[in-house]
Amino acid sequence: MTGPSPRILGAILAGGQSSRFGADKALALLGGKTLLDHVAASLAPQVDALAVVGRAYADINSIADVPRPGLGPLGALAGALRYAVEGGFGAVLSVPCDAPVLPGDLRRILSGDGAAYLRDLPVIGWWPAMLARPLARWLDDDNPRSVRRWADTVGARAIAVDRLPPNINTPADLAALGG
């Protein structure tokens, strides 16, 4: 007999500099809604709670990067994992604020034994909350800030998908998606 499924925190990583985009891409409009709103709408049905990491936003809980801003996606993930531990969540499903169309079965694709991430978009990942301390140590030791590199050190599975979610990095990417 198995117990209840652990609660899952959906973490939208939104503290980046948007340097290739030239403006705050989390707030860029696609069909009259911000990219961040699109991501939240895609992720919400797959998780028990949502949070935005790296900024305050509307009515969604805000989480700070850990140990400080400016560490890229790993600092955001560290903040989400710490919050997950403190809030009693079993895992974090992380997504970037610039992937407005997520697969409806993303949780199923990534969940399972241990950590996993999309091979070609590693900021989309499934991270057991117990990885909070290992990630904090990784960042404290000033290791490389590559999500893929850290994920490999904790034995995360790299999952290949037939169709990668669109990722908006430039105004041309947004225009191609209809924005």
PDB file of C-alpha atoms in Angstrom:
ATOM      1  CA  MET A   1       0.000   0.000   0.000  1.00  0.00           C
ATOM      2  CA  THR A   2       1.388   3.393  -0.940  1.00  0.00           C
ATOM      3  CA  GLY A   3       0.820   6.659   0.846  1.00  0.00           C
ATOM      4  CA  PRO A   4      -0.534   9.838  -0.663  1.00  0.00           C
ATOM      5  CA  SER A   5       1.474  11.453  -3.428  1.00  0.00           C
ATOM      6  CA  PRO A   6       3.808  14.192  -2.220  1.00  0.00           C
ATOM      7  CA  ARG A   7       2.727  17.756  -2.818  1.00  0.00           C
ATOM      8  CA  ILE A   8       4.457  19.337  -5.809  1.00  0.00           C
ATOM      9  CA  LEU A   9       5.553  22.969  -6.032  1.00  0.00           C
ATOM     10  CA  GLY A  10       5.485  24.529  -9.487  1.00  0.00           C
ATOM     11  CA  ALA A  11       8.351  27.023  -9.644  1.00  0.00           C
ATOM     12  CA  ILE A  12       8.440  29.593 -12.433  1.00  0.00           C
ATOM     13  CA  LEU A  13      12.022  30.853 -12.754  1.00  0.00           C
ATOM     14  CA  ALA A  14      11.667  34.542 -13.587  1.00  0.00           C
ATOM     15  CA  GLY A  15      14.646  36.487 -12.280  1.00  0.00           C
ATOM     16  CA  GLY A  16      16.814  36.589 -15.397  1.00  0.00           C
ATOM     17  CA  GLN A  17      18.242  39.655 -17.091  1.00  0.00           C
ATOM     18  CA  SER A  18      16.514  39.075 -20.480  1.00  0.00           C
ATOM     19  CA  SER A  19      19.654  40.372 -22.213  1.00  0.00           C
ATOM     20  CA  ARG A  20      18.972  38.631 -25.555  1.00  0.00           C
ATOM     21  CA  PHE A  21      15.375  39.833 -25.495  1.00  0.00           C
ATOM     22  CA  GLY A  22      16.236  43.475 -24.764  1.00  0.00           C
ATOM     23  CA  ALA A  23      13.365  43.981 -22.296  1.00  0.00           C
ATOM     24  CA  ASP A  24      11.721  42.124 -19.423  1.00  0.00           C
ATOM     25  CA  LYS A  25      10.495  39.078 -21.339  1.00  0.00           C
ATOM     26  CA  ALA A  26       8.448  37.725 -18.416  1.00  0.00           C
ATOM     27  CA  LEU A  27       6.168  40.719 -18.987  1.00  0.00           C
ATOM     28  CA  ALA A  28       6.207  40.522 -22.798  1.00  0.00           C
ATOM     29  CA  LEU A  29       2.745  40.064 -24.278  1.00  0.00           C
ATOM     30  CA  LEU A  30       1.549  37.055 -26.228  1.00  0.00           C
ATOM     31  CA  GLY A  31      -2.108  37.206 -27.209  1.00  0.00           C
ATOM     32  CA  GLY A  32      -2.728  40.009 -24.720  1.00  0.00           C
ATOM     33  CA  LYS A  33      -1.301  38.093 -21.725  1.00  0.00           C
ATOM     34  CA  THR A  34       2.205  38.175 -20.292  1.00  0.00           C
ATOM     35  CA  LEU A  35       4.503  35.231 -20.901  1.00  0.00           C
ATOM     36  CA  LEU A  36       4.513  34.716 -17.145  1.00  0.00           C
ATOM     37  CA  ASP A  37       0.711  34.445 -17.122  1.00  0.00           C
ATOM     38  CA  HIS A  38       0.837  31.869 -19.946  1.00  0.00           C
ATOM     39  CA  VAL A  39       3.404  29.795 -18.065  1.00  0.00           C
ATOM     40  CA  ALA A  40       1.397  29.963 -14.837  1.00  0.00           C
ATOM     41  CA  ALA A  41      -1.765  28.847 -16.662  1.00  0.00           C
ATOM     42  CA  SER A  42       0.082  25.907 -18.278  1.00  0.00           C
ATOM     43  CA  LEU A  43       1.780  24.814 -15.054  1.00  0.00           C
ATOM     44  CA  ALA A  44      -0.996  25.303 -12.473  1.00  0.00           C
ATOM     45  CA  PRO A  45      -3.055  22.188 -13.372  1.00  0.00           C
ATOM     46  CA  GLN A  46       0.037  19.991 -12.943  1.00  0.00           C
ATOM     47  CA  VAL A  47       1.106  21.085  -9.445  1.00  0.00           C
ATOM     48  CA  ASP A  48      -0.327  21.672  -5.979  1.00  0.00           C
ATOM     49  CA  ALA A  49       0.942  25.251  -5.636  1.00  0.00           C
ATOM     50  CA  LEU A  50       2.658  27.860  -7.825  1.00  0.00           C
ATOM     51  CA  ALA A  51       5.466  30.258  -7.019  1.00  0.00           C
ATOM     52  CA  VAL A  52       7.459  32.764  -9.024  1.00  0.00           C
ATOM     53  CA  VAL A  53      11.161  32.774  -8.213  1.00  0.00           C
ATOM     54  CA  GLY A  54      13.283  35.883  -8.527  1.00  0.00           C
ATOM     55  CA  ARG A  55      10.560  38.554  -8.593  1.00  0.00           C
ATOM     56  CA  ALA A  56       7.226  39.546  -7.179  1.00  0.00           C
ATOM     57  CA  TYR A  57       4.287  38.997  -9.501  1.00  0.00           C
ATOM     58  CA  ALA A  58       0.535  39.578  -9.178  1.00  0.00           C
ATOM     59  CA  ASP A  59      -1.209  37.075  -6.948  1.00  0.00           C
ATOM     60  CA  ILE A  60       1.416  34.329  -7.192  1.00  0.00           C
ATOM     61  CA  ASN A  61       3.644  33.556  -4.218  1.00  0.00           C
ATOM     62  CA  SER A  62       7.145  35.033  -4.592  1.00  0.00           C
ATOM     63  CA  ILE A  63      10.395  33.268  -3.666  1.00  0.00           C
ATOM     64  CA  ALA A  64      13.866  34.822  -3.568  1.00  0.00           C
ATOM     65  CA  ASP A  65      16.902  33.274  -5.229  1.00  0.00           C
ATOM     66  CA  VAL A  66      19.244  31.481  -2.802  1.00  0.00           C
ATOM     67  CA  PRO A  67      21.794  32.340  -1.577  1.00  0.00           C
ATOM     68  CA  ARG A  68      21.436  35.622  -3.515  1.00  0.00           C
ATOM     69  CA  PRO A  69      20.225  37.022  -6.846  1.00  0.00           C
ATOM     70  CA  GLY A  70      22.488  36.874  -9.870  1.00  0.00           C
ATOM     71  CA  LEU A  71      23.293  33.156  -9.778  1.00  0.00           C
ATOM     72  CA  GLY A  72      21.093  32.309 -12.728  1.00  0.00           C
ATOM     73  CA  PRO A  73      18.640  29.422 -12.832  1.00  0.00           C
ATOM     74  CA  LEU A  74      20.509  27.442 -10.157  1.00  0.00           C
ATOM     75  CA  GLY A  75      20.046  30.261  -7.632  1.00  0.00           C
ATOM     76  CA  ALA A  76      16.346  30.299  -8.485  1.00  0.00           C
ATOM     77  CA  LEU A  77      16.104  26.529  -8.192  1.00  0.00           C
ATOM     78  CA  ALA A  78      17.905  26.662  -4.834  1.00  0.00           C
ATOM     79  CA  GLY A  79      15.309  29.162  -3.620  1.00  0.00           C
ATOM     80  CA  ALA A  80      12.465  26.955  -4.834  1.00  0.00           C
ATOM     81  CA  LEU A  81      13.942  23.842  -3.217  1.00  0.00           C
ATOM     82  CA  ARG A  82      14.447  25.604   0.109  1.00  0.00           C
ATOM     83  CA  TYR A  83      10.862  26.834  -0.010  1.00  0.00           C
ATOM     84  CA  ALA A  84       9.677  23.306  -0.880  1.00  0.00           C
ATOM     85  CA  VAL A  85      11.435  21.832   2.146  1.00  0.00           C
ATOM     86  CA  GLU A  86      10.062  24.524   4.464  1.00  0.00           C
ATOM     87  CA  GLY A  87       6.556  24.129   3.018  1.00  0.00           C
ATOM     88  CA  GLY A  88       6.389  20.343   3.124  1.00  0.00           C
ATOM     89  CA  PHE A  89       6.485  19.799  -0.634  1.00  0.00           C
ATOM     90  CA  GLY A  90       8.025  16.579  -1.910  1.00  0.00           C
ATOM     91  CA  ALA A  91       9.365  17.960  -5.173  1.00  0.00           C
ATOM     92  CA  VAL A  92       9.668  21.016  -7.403  1.00  0.00           C
ATOM     93  CA  LEU A  93       8.615  21.121 -11.033  1.00  0.00           C
ATOM     94  CA  SER A  94      10.673  24.006 -12.444  1.00  0.00           C
ATOM     95  CA  VAL A  95       9.970  25.904 -15.646  1.00  0.00           C
ATOM     96  CA  PRO A  96      11.301  29.162 -17.101  1.00  0.00           C
ATOM     97  CA  CYS A  97       9.097  32.224 -17.505  1.00  0.00           C
ATOM     98  CA  ASP A  98       9.794  32.205 -21.239  1.00  0.00           C
ATOM     99  CA  ALA A  99       8.283  28.822 -22.158  1.00  0.00           C
ATOM    100  CA  PRO A 100       4.613  29.840 -22.495  1.00  0.00           C
ATOM    101  CA  VAL A 101       3.289  26.568 -23.928  1.00  0.00           C
ATOM    102  CA  LEU A 102       4.090  23.611 -21.672  1.00  0.00           C
ATOM    103  CA  PRO A 103       3.044  20.024 -22.363  1.00  0.00           C
ATOM    104  CA  GLY A 104      -0.090  19.113 -20.418  1.00  0.00           C
ATOM    105  CA  ASP A 105       1.636  15.941 -19.244  1.00  0.00           C
ATOM    106  CA  LEU A 106       4.929  17.546 -18.188  1.00  0.00           C
ATOM    107  CA  ARG A 107       4.604  16.238 -14.623  1.00  0.00           C
ATOM    108  CA  ARG A 108       4.128  12.687 -15.901  1.00  0.00           C
ATOM    109  CA  ILE A 109       7.047  13.008 -18.337  1.00  0.00           C
ATOM    110  CA  LEU A 110       9.502  14.107 -15.655  1.00  0.00           C
ATOM    111  CA  SER A 111       8.327  12.551 -12.392  1.00  0.00           C
ATOM    112  CA  GLY A 112       9.597   9.213 -11.234  1.00  0.00           C
ATOM    113  CA  ASP A 113      12.599   8.021  -9.310  1.00  0.00           C
ATOM    114  CA  GLY A 114      14.868  10.953  -8.512  1.00  0.00           C
ATOM    115  CA  ALA A 115      15.546  14.130 -10.429  1.00  0.00           C
ATOM    116  CA  ALA A 116      14.955  14.602 -14.140  1.00  0.00           C
ATOM    117  CA  TYR A 117      15.115  17.416 -16.676  1.00  0.00           C
ATOM    118  CA  LEU A 118      14.375  17.998 -20.331  1.00  0.00           C
ATOM    119  CA  ARG A 119      17.628  17.191 -22.109  1.00  0.00           C
ATOM    120  CA  ASP A 120      17.424  20.160 -24.464  1.00  0.00           C
ATOM    121  CA  LEU A 121      15.904  22.647 -21.981  1.00  0.00           C
ATOM    122  CA  PRO A 122      17.328  21.698 -18.565  1.00  0.00           C
ATOM    123  CA  VAL A 123      15.627  24.479 -16.594  1.00  0.00           C
ATOM    124  CA  ILE A 124      12.468  22.419 -17.062  1.00  0.00           C
ATOM    125  CA  GLY A 125      12.965  19.786 -14.431  1.00  0.00           C
ATOM    126  CA  TRP A 126      11.670  17.592 -11.632  1.00  0.00           C
ATOM    127  CA  TRP A 127      13.681  18.061  -8.457  1.00  0.00           C
ATOM    128  CA  PRO A 128      13.026  16.152  -5.208  1.00  0.00           C
ATOM    129  CA  ALA A 129      13.004  18.585  -2.276  1.00  0.00           C
ATOM    130  CA  MET A 130      15.790  16.590  -0.599  1.00  0.00           C
ATOM    131  CA  LEU A 131      18.159  18.156  -3.168  1.00  0.00           C
ATOM    132  CA  ALA A 132      17.928  21.552  -1.412  1.00  0.00           C
ATOM    133  CA  ARG A 133      21.031  21.011   0.716  1.00  0.00           C
ATOM    134  CA  PRO A 134      23.184  19.469  -2.049  1.00  0.00           C
ATOM    135  CA  LEU A 135      22.368  22.412  -4.326  1.00  0.00           C
ATOM    136  CA  ALA A 136      23.101  24.948  -1.573  1.00  0.00           C
ATOM    137  CA  ARG A 137      26.498  23.277  -1.026  1.00  0.00           C
ATOM    138  CA  TRP A 138      27.162  23.274  -4.785  1.00  0.00           C
ATOM    139  CA  LEU A 139      26.539  27.022  -4.939  1.00  0.00           C
ATOM    140  CA  ASP A 140      28.474  27.723  -1.703  1.00  0.00           C
ATOM    141  CA  ASP A 141      31.491  25.891  -3.162  1.00  0.00           C
ATOM    142  CA  ASP A 142      31.376  28.197  -6.210  1.00  0.00           C
ATOM    143  CA  ASN A 143      30.907  25.344  -8.673  1.00  0.00           C
ATOM    144  CA  PRO A 144      29.801  26.035 -12.264  1.00  0.00           C
ATOM    145  CA  ARG A 145      26.277  27.440 -12.469  1.00  0.00           C
ATOM    146  CA  SER A 146      25.133  25.154 -15.266  1.00  0.00           C
ATOM    147  CA  VAL A 147      21.853  23.380 -14.471  1.00  0.00           C
ATOM    148  CA  ARG A 148      22.928  20.424 -16.601  1.00  0.00           C
ATOM    149  CA  ARG A 149      26.289  20.112 -14.878  1.00  0.00           C
ATOM    150  CA  TRP A 150      24.731  20.170 -11.390  1.00  0.00           C
ATOM    151  CA  ALA A 151      21.960  17.803 -12.491  1.00  0.00           C
ATOM    152  CA  ASP A 152      24.547  15.324 -13.728  1.00  0.00           C
ATOM    153  CA  THR A 153      26.322  15.375 -10.354  1.00  0.00           C
ATOM    154  CA  VAL A 154      23.096  14.380  -8.567  1.00  0.00           C
ATOM    155  CA  GLY A 155      22.273  11.655 -11.086  1.00  0.00           C
ATOM    156  CA  ALA A 156      19.319  13.401 -12.706  1.00  0.00           C
ATOM    157  CA  ARG A 157      17.832  11.721 -15.744  1.00  0.00           C
ATOM    158  CA  ALA A 158      18.026  13.702 -19.011  1.00  0.00           C
ATOM    159  CA  ILE A 159      14.687  13.170 -20.755  1.00  0.00           C
ATOM    160  CA  ALA A 160      14.411  13.591 -24.520  1.00  0.00           C
ATOM    161  CA  VAL A 161      11.045  14.688 -25.873  1.00  0.00           C
ATOM    162  CA  ASP A 162       9.796  14.629 -29.446  1.00  0.00           C
ATOM    163  CA  ARG A 163       8.671  18.234 -29.303  1.00  0.00           C
ATOM    164  CA  LEU A 164      10.392  20.791 -27.109  1.00  0.00           C
ATOM    165  CA  PRO A 165       8.222  23.552 -25.625  1.00  0.00           C
ATOM    166  CA  PRO A 166       8.792  26.871 -27.423  1.00  0.00           C
ATOM    167  CA  ASN A 167      11.366  28.991 -25.587  1.00  0.00           C
ATOM    168  CA  ILE A 168      11.286  32.766 -26.106  1.00  0.00           C
ATOM    169  CA  ASN A 169      14.773  34.252 -26.096  1.00  0.00           C
ATOM    170  CA  THR A 170      14.481  37.052 -28.657  1.00  0.00           C
ATOM    171  CA  PRO A 171      11.738  39.328 -30.010  1.00  0.00           C
ATOM    172  CA  ALA A 172      11.859  37.243 -33.199  1.00  0.00           C
ATOM    173  CA  ASP A 173      11.047  34.091 -31.138  1.00  0.00           C
ATOM    174  CA  LEU A 174       8.013  35.884 -29.684  1.00  0.00           C
ATOM    175  CA  ALA A 175       6.891  37.093 -33.112  1.00  0.00           C
ATOM    176  CA  ALA A 176       7.185  33.552 -34.535  1.00  0.00           C
ATOM    177  CA  LEU A 177       4.844  32.349 -31.790  1.00  0.00           C
ATOM    178  CA  GLY A 178       2.318  35.044 -32.655  1.00  0.00           C
ATOM    179  CA  GLY A 179       3.309  37.742 -30.174  1.00  0.00           C
TER     180      GLY A 179
END
